[in-house]
GROMACS .gro file of C-alpha atoms in nm:
model
  174
    1UNK     CA    1   0.182   0.254  -0.846
    2UNK     CA    2   0.419   0.049  -0.661
    3UNK     CA    3   0.757   0.123  -0.828
    4UNK     CA    4   0.868   0.403  -0.606
    5UNK     CA    5   1.115   0.374  -0.308
    6UNK     CA    6   1.070   0.618  -0.023
    7UNK     CA    7   1.342   0.595   0.239
    8UNK     CA    8   1.255   0.619   0.612
    9UNK     CA    9   1.568   0.549   0.829
   10UNK     CA   10   1.451   0.735   1.140
   11UNK     CA   11   1.193   0.675   1.394
   12UNK     CA   12   1.144   1.065   1.416
   13UNK     CA   13   0.880   1.245   1.222
   14UNK     CA   14   1.016   1.572   1.089
   15UNK     CA   15   0.839   1.914   1.126
   16UNK     CA   16   0.682   1.944   0.782
   17UNK     CA   17   0.635   2.290   0.670
   18UNK     CA   18   0.264   2.421   0.727
   19UNK     CA   19   0.207   2.496   0.352
   20UNK     CA   20   0.342   2.147   0.253
   21UNK     CA   21   0.140   1.964   0.524
   22UNK     CA   22  -0.183   2.152   0.404
   23UNK     CA   23  -0.131   2.050   0.047
   24UNK     CA   24  -0.050   1.692   0.137
   25UNK     CA   25  -0.346   1.643   0.328
   26UNK     CA   26  -0.554   1.817   0.059
   27UNK     CA   27  -0.437   1.575  -0.197
   28UNK     CA   28  -0.501   1.268   0.027
   29UNK     CA   29  -0.842   1.376   0.077
   30UNK     CA   30  -0.892   1.419  -0.299
   31UNK     CA   31  -0.755   1.078  -0.366
   32UNK     CA   32  -0.964   0.910  -0.075
   33UNK     CA   33  -1.300   1.074  -0.222
   34UNK     CA   34  -1.197   0.929  -0.564
   35UNK     CA   35  -1.127   0.575  -0.413
   36UNK     CA   36  -1.442   0.564  -0.190
   37UNK     CA   37  -1.644   0.673  -0.516
   38UNK     CA   38  -1.533   0.366  -0.674
   39UNK     CA   39  -1.302   0.524  -0.923
   40UNK     CA   40  -0.910   0.424  -0.960
   41UNK     CA   41  -0.676   0.693  -0.849
   42UNK     CA   42  -0.482   0.839  -1.136
   43UNK     CA   43  -0.159   0.999  -1.012
   44UNK     CA   44  -0.182   1.379  -0.977
   45UNK     CA   45  -0.014   1.685  -0.860
   46UNK     CA   46  -0.153   1.983  -0.655
   47UNK     CA   47   0.039   2.320  -0.690
   48UNK     CA   48  -0.019   2.582  -0.454
   49UNK     CA   49   0.012   2.923  -0.646
   50UNK     CA   50  -0.079   3.240  -0.437
   51UNK     CA   51  -0.423   3.132  -0.285
   52UNK     CA   52  -0.508   2.865  -0.529
   53UNK     CA   53  -0.438   2.500  -0.582
   54UNK     CA   54  -0.413   2.366  -0.929
   55UNK     CA   55  -0.472   2.000  -0.988
   56UNK     CA   56  -0.320   1.811  -1.280
   57UNK     CA   57  -0.352   1.446  -1.358
   58UNK     CA   58  -0.051   1.233  -1.482
   59UNK     CA   59  -0.165   0.902  -1.638
   60UNK     CA   60   0.092   0.683  -1.780
   61UNK     CA   61   0.150   0.357  -1.921
   62UNK     CA   62   0.371   0.273  -1.605
   63UNK     CA   63   0.494   0.410  -1.284
   64UNK     CA   64   0.792   0.550  -1.432
   65UNK     CA   65   0.603   0.742  -1.682
   66UNK     CA   66   0.356   0.882  -1.427
   67UNK     CA   67   0.646   1.003  -1.213
   68UNK     CA   68   0.841   1.150  -1.486
   69UNK     CA   69   0.527   1.353  -1.598
   70UNK     CA   70   0.464   1.477  -1.258
   71UNK     CA   71   0.835   1.565  -1.202
   72UNK     CA   72   0.843   1.764  -1.537
   73UNK     CA   73   0.518   1.960  -1.423
   74UNK     CA   74   0.630   2.046  -1.080
   75UNK     CA   75   0.997   2.100  -1.180
   76UNK     CA   76   0.873   2.382  -1.399
   77UNK     CA   77   0.614   2.549  -1.193
   78UNK     CA   78   0.783   2.867  -1.145
   79UNK     CA   79   0.608   3.074  -0.888
   80UNK     CA   80   0.423   2.788  -0.696
   81UNK     CA   81   0.473   2.798  -0.324
   82UNK     CA   82   0.443   2.410  -0.286
   83UNK     CA   83   0.321   2.084  -0.413
   84UNK     CA   84   0.191   1.746  -0.357
   85UNK     CA   85   0.212   1.446  -0.585
   86UNK     CA   86  -0.045   1.181  -0.508
   87UNK     CA   87  -0.076   0.803  -0.613
   88UNK     CA   88  -0.195   0.467  -0.488
   89UNK     CA   89   0.081   0.250  -0.371
   90UNK     CA   90   0.178   0.025  -0.094
   91UNK     CA   91   0.470   0.027   0.191
   92UNK     CA   92   0.669  -0.267   0.307
   93UNK     CA   93   0.639  -0.324   0.691
   94UNK     CA   94   0.780  -0.601   0.899
   95UNK     CA   95   0.435  -0.758   0.899
   96UNK     CA   96   0.416  -0.753   0.517
   97UNK     CA   97   0.297  -0.481   0.254
   98UNK     CA   98   0.018  -0.239   0.321
   99UNK     CA   99  -0.198  -0.049   0.070
  100UNK     CA  100  -0.140   0.324   0.107
  101UNK     CA  101  -0.269   0.640  -0.065
  102UNK     CA  102   0.062   0.828  -0.074
  103UNK     CA  103   0.126   1.205  -0.115
  104UNK     CA  104   0.478   1.323  -0.153
  105UNK     CA  105   0.554   1.705  -0.161
  106UNK     CA  106   0.805   1.986  -0.069
  107UNK     CA  107   0.904   2.344  -0.111
  108UNK     CA  108   1.084   2.537  -0.376
  109UNK     CA  109   1.447   2.525  -0.328
  110UNK     CA  110   1.463   2.286  -0.038
  111UNK     CA  111   1.645   1.947  -0.053
  112UNK     CA  112   1.377   1.811   0.187
  113UNK     CA  113   1.076   1.633   0.059
  114UNK     CA  114   0.801   1.441   0.258
  115UNK     CA  115   0.572   1.160   0.201
  116UNK     CA  116   0.269   1.087   0.407
  117UNK     CA  117  -0.030   0.838   0.349
  118UNK     CA  118  -0.345   0.699   0.429
  119UNK     CA  119  -0.345   0.320   0.476
  120UNK     CA  120  -0.631   0.127   0.341
  121UNK     CA  121  -0.781  -0.207   0.309
  122UNK     CA  122  -1.015  -0.324   0.021
  123UNK     CA  123  -1.284  -0.565   0.068
  124UNK     CA  124  -1.613  -0.678  -0.093
  125UNK     CA  125  -1.805  -0.389   0.079
  126UNK     CA  126  -1.546  -0.138  -0.058
  127UNK     CA  127  -1.245   0.046   0.099
  128UNK     CA  128  -1.176   0.096   0.471
  129UNK     CA  129  -0.946   0.402   0.472
  130UNK     CA  130  -0.774   0.531   0.799
  131UNK     CA  131  -0.884   0.874   0.903
  132UNK     CA  132  -0.527   0.966   1.018
  133UNK     CA  133  -0.238   1.039   0.784
  134UNK     CA  134   0.100   0.850   0.870
  135UNK     CA  135   0.441   0.988   0.806
  136UNK     CA  136   0.620   0.739   0.544
  137UNK     CA  137   0.962   0.895   0.502
  138UNK     CA  138   1.192   1.136   0.312
  139UNK     CA  139   1.066   1.178  -0.057
  140UNK     CA  140   1.259   1.355  -0.355
  141UNK     CA  141   1.170   1.705  -0.390
  142UNK     CA  142   1.056   1.793  -0.734
  143UNK     CA  143   1.082   2.168  -0.670
  144UNK     CA  144   1.436   2.149  -0.530
  145UNK     CA  145   1.584   2.355  -0.826
  146UNK     CA  146   1.322   2.632  -0.788
  147UNK     CA  147   1.349   2.947  -0.626
  148UNK     CA  148   1.094   3.077  -0.353
  149UNK     CA  149   0.794   3.227  -0.543
  150UNK     CA  150   0.882   3.589  -0.438
  151UNK     CA  151   1.213   3.576  -0.647
  152UNK     CA  152   1.016   3.546  -0.963
  153UNK     CA  153   0.857   3.838  -1.147
  154UNK     CA  154   0.532   3.789  -1.334
  155UNK     CA  155   0.717   3.743  -1.660
  156UNK     CA  156   0.888   3.451  -1.536
  157UNK     CA  157   0.588   3.274  -1.394
  158UNK     CA  158   0.416   3.012  -1.606
  159UNK     CA  159   0.153   3.178  -1.815
  160UNK     CA  160  -0.099   2.918  -1.741
  161UNK     CA  161  -0.103   3.002  -1.374
  162UNK     CA  162  -0.112   3.374  -1.446
  163UNK     CA  163  -0.417   3.327  -1.641
  164UNK     CA  164  -0.600   3.118  -1.394
  165UNK     CA  165  -0.505   3.294  -1.090
  166UNK     CA  166  -0.516   3.659  -1.225
  167UNK     CA  167  -0.704   3.644  -1.549
  168UNK     CA  168  -0.384   3.784  -1.727
  169UNK     CA  169  -0.385   3.677  -2.087
  170UNK     CA  170  -0.079   3.651  -2.297
  171UNK     CA  171  -0.103   3.993  -2.486
  172UNK     CA  172   0.061   3.949  -2.862
  173UNK     CA  173   0.204   4.245  -3.002
  174UNK     CA  174   0.060   4.386  -3.335
   0.00000   0.00000   0.00000
């Protein structure tokens, strides 16, 4: 995945909200395990709902399709507290491009989105992946148009999360 542009016009690393930082780091860890295991990273999202994290893959024929699928999933996740969208990409530096596992994320209702990543190198022996995540820059926030989870009642929260979190099934009237 290399068709995404994330801007970083500042030398300063912003304060990333704790829940966003946690889900971004979790997504990077998931992707790192996948890559070290010899598998290709399929772009995926992690949604934080209550005390649970839901992971959903977003395969596609091209980068645009993967991003569109992820955005659709996240933008409709009423009741979620935060998200991460993770993929394999690269960043341009003064010294040339670097391969990076990238995780973007944000909070509901916030204009701010964040991107962090793990730089890696591929060799015949496998992957050498940095242990420390680096701040990449501002990213679009797919949750920008959502409200804080406390502003939704249970009828407004996506049924699939209610079922998985609370075991509540959609009851059909007779």
